[in-house]
PDB file of C-alpha atoms in Angstrom:
ATOM      1  CA  UNK A  11     -14.759 -10.911  35.916  1.00 71.00           C
ATOM      2  CA  UNK A  12     -12.534 -11.282  38.933  1.00 76.00           C
ATOM      3  CA  UNK A  13      -9.676 -12.430  36.713  1.00 81.00           C
ATOM      4  CA  UNK A  14     -10.076  -9.290  34.557  1.00 81.00           C
ATOM      5  CA  UNK A  15     -10.005  -7.033  37.629  1.00 83.00           C
ATOM      6  CA  UNK A  16      -6.818  -8.755  38.804  1.00 82.00           C
ATOM      7  CA  UNK A  17      -5.202  -8.235  35.375  1.00 78.00           C
ATOM      8  CA  UNK A  18      -6.123  -4.534  35.300  1.00 80.00           C
ATOM      9  CA  UNK A  19      -4.822  -4.063  38.842  1.00 81.00           C
ATOM     10  CA  UNK A  20      -1.529  -5.776  37.965  1.00 80.00           C
ATOM     11  CA  UNK A  21      -1.064  -3.630  34.847  1.00 75.00           C
ATOM     12  CA  UNK A  22      -1.868  -0.309  36.521  1.00 79.00           C
ATOM     13  CA  UNK A  23      -0.013  -0.543  39.854  1.00 81.00           C
ATOM     14  CA  UNK A  24       3.634  -0.580  40.860  1.00 81.00           C
ATOM     15  CA  UNK A  25       6.372  -0.784  38.236  1.00 84.00           C
ATOM     16  CA  UNK A  26       3.975  -2.129  35.583  1.00 80.00           C
ATOM     17  CA  UNK A  27       1.756   0.927  36.021  1.00 82.00           C
ATOM     18  CA  UNK A  28       4.710   3.281  35.597  1.00 84.00           C
ATOM     19  CA  UNK A  29       5.871   1.481  32.459  1.00 87.00           C
ATOM     20  CA  UNK A  30       2.352   1.575  31.025  1.00 86.00           C
ATOM     21  CA  UNK A  31       2.079   5.294  31.820  1.00 85.00           C
ATOM     22  CA  UNK A  32       5.402   6.041  30.084  1.00 88.00           C
ATOM     23  CA  UNK A  33       4.409   4.018  27.013  1.00 91.00           C
ATOM     24  CA  UNK A  34       1.040   5.800  26.799  1.00 90.00           C
ATOM     25  CA  UNK A  35       2.716   9.217  27.225  1.00 91.00           C
ATOM     26  CA  UNK A  36       5.245   8.434  24.481  1.00 93.00           C
ATOM     27  CA  UNK A  37       2.443   7.289  22.206  1.00 93.00           C
ATOM     28  CA  UNK A  38       0.338  10.413  22.806  1.00 93.00           C
ATOM     29  CA  UNK A  39       3.076  13.052  22.858  1.00 94.00           C
ATOM     30  CA  UNK A  40       5.666  11.658  20.430  1.00 94.00           C
ATOM     31  CA  UNK A  41       4.198   9.139  18.006  1.00 94.00           C
ATOM     32  CA  UNK A  42       0.807  10.737  17.289  1.00 95.00           C
ATOM     33  CA  UNK A  43       2.223  14.236  16.550  1.00 95.00           C
ATOM     34  CA  UNK A  44       4.916  12.666  14.347  1.00 96.00           C
ATOM     35  CA  UNK A  45       2.262  10.655  12.502  1.00 95.00           C
ATOM     36  CA  UNK A  46       0.096  13.731  11.862  1.00 95.00           C
ATOM     37  CA  UNK A  47       3.077  15.770  10.603  1.00 96.00           C
ATOM     38  CA  UNK A  48       4.181  12.896   8.343  1.00 93.00           C
ATOM     39  CA  UNK A  49       0.694  12.437   6.871  1.00 91.00           C
ATOM     40  CA  UNK A  50       0.320  16.190   6.273  1.00 94.00           C
ATOM     41  CA  UNK A  51       3.721  16.309   4.510  1.00 94.00           C
ATOM     42  CA  UNK A  52       2.817  13.304   2.372  1.00 88.00           C
ATOM     43  CA  UNK A  53      -0.531  14.856   1.373  1.00 90.00           C
ATOM     44  CA  UNK A  54       1.155  18.179   0.535  1.00 93.00           C
ATOM     45  CA  UNK A  55       3.849  16.443  -1.545  1.00 90.00           C
ATOM     46  CA  UNK A  56       1.146  14.584  -3.459  1.00 90.00           C
ATOM     47  CA  UNK A  57      -0.792  17.805  -4.131  1.00 92.00           C
ATOM     48  CA  UNK A  58       2.360  19.563  -5.380  1.00 93.00           C
ATOM     49  CA  UNK A  59       3.114  16.654  -7.734  1.00 90.00           C
ATOM     50  CA  UNK A  60      -0.463  16.604  -9.072  1.00 91.00           C
ATOM     51  CA  UNK A  61      -0.416  20.374  -9.735  1.00 94.00           C
ATOM     52  CA  UNK A  62       2.952  20.174 -11.503  1.00 94.00           C
ATOM     53  CA  UNK A  63       2.043  17.091 -13.557  1.00 92.00           C
ATOM     54  CA  UNK A  64      -1.576  17.439 -14.640  1.00 90.00           C
ATOM     55  CA  UNK A  65      -0.982  14.854 -17.373  1.00 91.00           C
ATOM     56  CA  UNK A  66       0.008  12.115 -14.886  1.00 91.00           C
ATOM     57  CA  UNK A  67      -2.231   9.033 -14.864  1.00 92.00           C
ATOM     58  CA  UNK A  68      -3.053   7.176 -11.649  1.00 92.00           C
ATOM     59  CA  UNK A  69      -2.428   3.444 -11.396  1.00 93.00           C
ATOM     60  CA  UNK A  70      -4.090   1.880  -8.355  1.00 93.00           C
ATOM     61  CA  UNK A  71      -2.639  -1.191  -6.684  1.00 94.00           C
ATOM     62  CA  UNK A  72      -5.294  -3.910  -6.712  1.00 90.00           C
ATOM     63  CA  UNK A  73      -6.803  -4.787  -3.343  1.00 86.00           C
ATOM     64  CA  UNK A  74      -5.007  -7.904  -2.194  1.00 85.00           C
ATOM     65  CA  UNK A  75      -5.573  -9.749   1.083  1.00 88.00           C
ATOM     66  CA  UNK A  76      -3.017 -12.485   0.363  1.00 89.00           C
ATOM     67  CA  UNK A  77       0.291 -10.797  -0.360  1.00 92.00           C
ATOM     68  CA  UNK A  78       2.218  -7.603  -0.981  1.00 93.00           C
ATOM     69  CA  UNK A  79       2.827  -6.054  -4.391  1.00 94.00           C
ATOM     70  CA  UNK A  80       5.833  -3.735  -4.506  1.00 94.00           C
ATOM     71  CA  UNK A  81       6.496  -1.298  -7.341  1.00 95.00           C
ATOM     72  CA  UNK A  82      10.193  -0.532  -7.035  1.00 94.00           C
ATOM     73  CA  UNK A  83      10.737   1.463 -10.234  1.00 95.00           C
ATOM     74  CA  UNK A  84       9.015   3.296 -13.064  1.00 95.00           C
ATOM     75  CA  UNK A  85      11.114   3.831 -16.187  1.00 94.00           C
ATOM     76  CA  UNK A  86      14.281   3.180 -14.173  1.00 93.00           C
ATOM     77  CA  UNK A  87      13.447   5.773 -11.504  1.00 94.00           C
ATOM     78  CA  UNK A  88      11.724   5.546  -8.143  1.00 92.00           C
ATOM     79  CA  UNK A  89       7.927   5.322  -8.383  1.00 91.00           C
ATOM     80  CA  UNK A  90       5.961   8.362  -7.200  1.00 90.00           C
ATOM     81  CA  UNK A  91       3.237   7.019  -4.868  1.00 92.00           C
ATOM     82  CA  UNK A  92      -0.176   8.445  -4.044  1.00 92.00           C
ATOM     83  CA  UNK A  93      -2.632   7.611  -1.287  1.00 90.00           C
ATOM     84  CA  UNK A  94      -6.408   8.041  -1.335  1.00 88.00           C
ATOM     85  CA  UNK A  95      -8.300   6.922   1.765  1.00 82.00           C
ATOM     86  CA  UNK A  96      -7.607   3.178   1.879  1.00 84.00           C
ATOM     87  CA  UNK A  97      -6.275   2.875  -1.686  1.00 88.00           C
ATOM     88  CA  UNK A  98      -2.758   3.496  -2.869  1.00 91.00           C
ATOM     89  CA  UNK A  99      -0.972   3.524  -6.168  1.00 93.00           C
ATOM     90  CA  UNK A 100       1.569   5.365  -8.268  1.00 94.00           C
ATOM     91  CA  UNK A 101       1.712   7.759 -11.204  1.00 93.00           C
ATOM     92  CA  UNK A 102       2.603   7.069 -14.827  1.00 94.00           C
ATOM     93  CA  UNK A 103       2.754   9.285 -17.875  1.00 92.00           C
ATOM     94  CA  UNK A 104       1.142   8.778 -21.277  1.00 92.00           C
ATOM     95  CA  UNK A 105       2.923   6.418 -23.638  1.00 93.00           C
ATOM     96  CA  UNK A 106       4.950   3.279 -23.005  1.00 95.00           C
ATOM     97  CA  UNK A 107       6.273   2.783 -19.485  1.00 95.00           C
ATOM     98  CA  UNK A 108       8.420   0.102 -17.853  1.00 95.00           C
ATOM     99  CA  UNK A 109       7.384  -0.846 -14.318  1.00 96.00           C
ATOM    100  CA  UNK A 110       9.635  -2.814 -11.956  1.00 96.00           C
ATOM    101  CA  UNK A 111       7.480  -5.022  -9.713  1.00 96.00           C
ATOM    102  CA  UNK A 112       7.851  -7.772  -7.142  1.00 95.00           C
ATOM    103  CA  UNK A 113       5.265  -9.857  -5.261  1.00 95.00           C
ATOM    104  CA  UNK A 114       5.511 -11.655  -1.912  1.00 94.00           C
ATOM    105  CA  UNK A 115       3.058 -13.759   0.058  1.00 91.00           C
ATOM    106  CA  UNK A 116       3.059 -16.377   2.816  1.00 88.00           C
ATOM    107  CA  UNK A 117       0.775 -19.222   3.778  1.00 87.00           C
ATOM    108  CA  UNK A 118       0.457 -21.335   6.886  1.00 86.00           C
ATOM    109  CA  UNK A 119       2.479 -24.526   6.684  1.00 82.00           C
ATOM    110  CA  UNK A 120       2.738 -27.129   9.458  1.00 80.00           C
ATOM    111  CA  UNK A 121       6.050 -28.353   7.997  1.00 79.00           C
ATOM    112  CA  UNK A 122       7.829 -24.990   8.169  1.00 71.00           C
ATOM    113  CA  UNK A 123       9.862 -24.107  11.261  1.00 77.00           C
ATOM    114  CA  UNK A 124       8.303 -20.639  11.538  1.00 75.00           C
ATOM    115  CA  UNK A 125       4.798 -21.952  10.806  1.00 81.00           C
ATOM    116  CA  UNK A 126       4.661 -20.068   7.499  1.00 84.00           C
ATOM    117  CA  UNK A 127       5.923 -20.855   4.045  1.00 85.00           C
ATOM    118  CA  UNK A 128       7.127 -17.699   2.260  1.00 87.00           C
ATOM    119  CA  UNK A 129       6.923 -17.151  -1.486  1.00 90.00           C
ATOM    120  CA  UNK A 130       8.868 -14.429  -3.278  1.00 93.00           C
ATOM    121  CA  UNK A 131       8.343 -13.809  -6.963  1.00 91.00           C
ATOM    122  CA  UNK A 132      11.632 -12.525  -8.425  1.00 93.00           C
ATOM    123  CA  UNK A 133      11.638  -8.893  -9.545  1.00 94.00           C
ATOM    124  CA  UNK A 134      10.262  -8.392 -13.042  1.00 94.00           C
ATOM    125  CA  UNK A 135       9.877  -5.502 -15.392  1.00 95.00           C
ATOM    126  CA  UNK A 136       6.620  -5.182 -17.292  1.00 94.00           C
ATOM    127  CA  UNK A 137       5.909  -2.820 -20.176  1.00 94.00           C
ATOM    128  CA  UNK A 138       2.556  -1.051 -20.258  1.00 94.00           C
ATOM    129  CA  UNK A 139       0.937   1.428 -22.650  1.00 93.00           C
ATOM    130  CA  UNK A 140      -0.828   4.329 -20.934  1.00 92.00           C
ATOM    131  CA  UNK A 141      -3.576   6.494 -22.444  1.00 91.00           C
ATOM    132  CA  UNK A 142      -4.467   9.912 -21.081  1.00 88.00           C
ATOM    133  CA  UNK A 143      -7.773  10.112 -19.182  1.00 85.00           C
ATOM    134  CA  UNK A 144      -7.855   6.421 -18.191  1.00 88.00           C
ATOM    135  CA  UNK A 145      -7.629   4.864 -14.751  1.00 87.00           C
ATOM    136  CA  UNK A 146      -5.571   1.714 -14.303  1.00 93.00           C
ATOM    137  CA  UNK A 147      -5.131  -1.096 -11.806  1.00 92.00           C
ATOM    138  CA  UNK A 148      -2.098  -3.314 -11.208  1.00 94.00           C
ATOM    139  CA  UNK A 149      -2.286  -6.638  -9.386  1.00 93.00           C
ATOM    140  CA  UNK A 150      -0.829 -10.128  -9.314  1.00 93.00           C
ATOM    141  CA  UNK A 151      -2.587 -13.420 -10.106  1.00 92.00           C
ATOM    142  CA  UNK A 152      -0.975 -16.200  -8.041  1.00 90.00           C
ATOM    143  CA  UNK A 153      -2.622 -19.095  -9.915  1.00 91.00           C
ATOM    144  CA  UNK A 154      -1.399 -17.905 -13.323  1.00 92.00           C
ATOM    145  CA  UNK A 155       1.883 -16.408 -12.040  1.00 90.00           C
ATOM    146  CA  UNK A 156       1.361 -13.137 -13.897  1.00 92.00           C
ATOM    147  CA  UNK A 157       0.900  -9.465 -13.243  1.00 93.00           C
ATOM    148  CA  UNK A 158      -2.501  -8.102 -14.228  1.00 92.00           C
ATOM    149  CA  UNK A 159      -2.609  -4.550 -15.596  1.00 92.00           C
ATOM    150  CA  UNK A 160      -6.140  -3.369 -16.380  1.00 90.00           C
ATOM    151  CA  UNK A 161      -7.753  -0.206 -17.639  1.00 87.00           C
ATOM    152  CA  UNK A 162     -11.107   0.946 -16.255  1.00 76.00           C
ATOM    153  CA  UNK A 163     -13.625   3.285 -17.805  1.00 65.00           C
ATOM    154  CA  UNK A 164     -15.912   5.117 -15.433  1.00 48.00           C
ATOM    155  CA  UNK A 165     -19.562   5.248 -16.393  1.00 38.00           C
ATOM    156  CA  UNK A 166     -22.106   6.742 -13.980  1.00 38.00           C
ATOM    157  CA  UNK A 167     -19.917   6.048 -10.949  1.00 49.00           C
ATOM    158  CA  UNK A 168     -19.470   2.355 -11.775  1.00 46.00           C
ATOM    159  CA  UNK A 169     -16.123   1.086 -13.026  1.00 47.00           C
ATOM    160  CA  UNK A 170     -16.252  -1.326 -15.926  1.00 43.00           C
ATOM    161  CA  UNK A 171     -13.268  -3.314 -17.182  1.00 43.00           C
ATOM    162  CA  UNK A 172     -12.001  -2.357 -20.615  1.00 40.00           C
TER     163      UNK A 172
END
């Protein structure tokens, strides 16, 4: 307890206290307003896209705690992302689409200088067939070294694989 009091006193007095105050002020008065404006713009842009393209189909990125899946192109153009609570994805249109994807992950390795061993799957293009009214998911299976594109049908609030 005494050690904690000493730490708090050190952080809040003298030059350290002034630096902490400036950092907190910058966070509250610069970063947070910027973040709220950015999120509002992103939500508005998504709503405009959805109104203009009612036939667009959502493809959710599979929840992945190991690595990062990047969709860098859709049909040779930049992917249009969407965000819903904690899920994100991108839009596709009905018919055949070509998706440019790349996957990256790291694992702890005692032999690596940085302590981590990085793995980068080279960029690939996958072709998918999209049907109107479906919901899709895109992920990567490390063991099988393949991208997994699945369709889900919603039935009474529960998603079942097709």
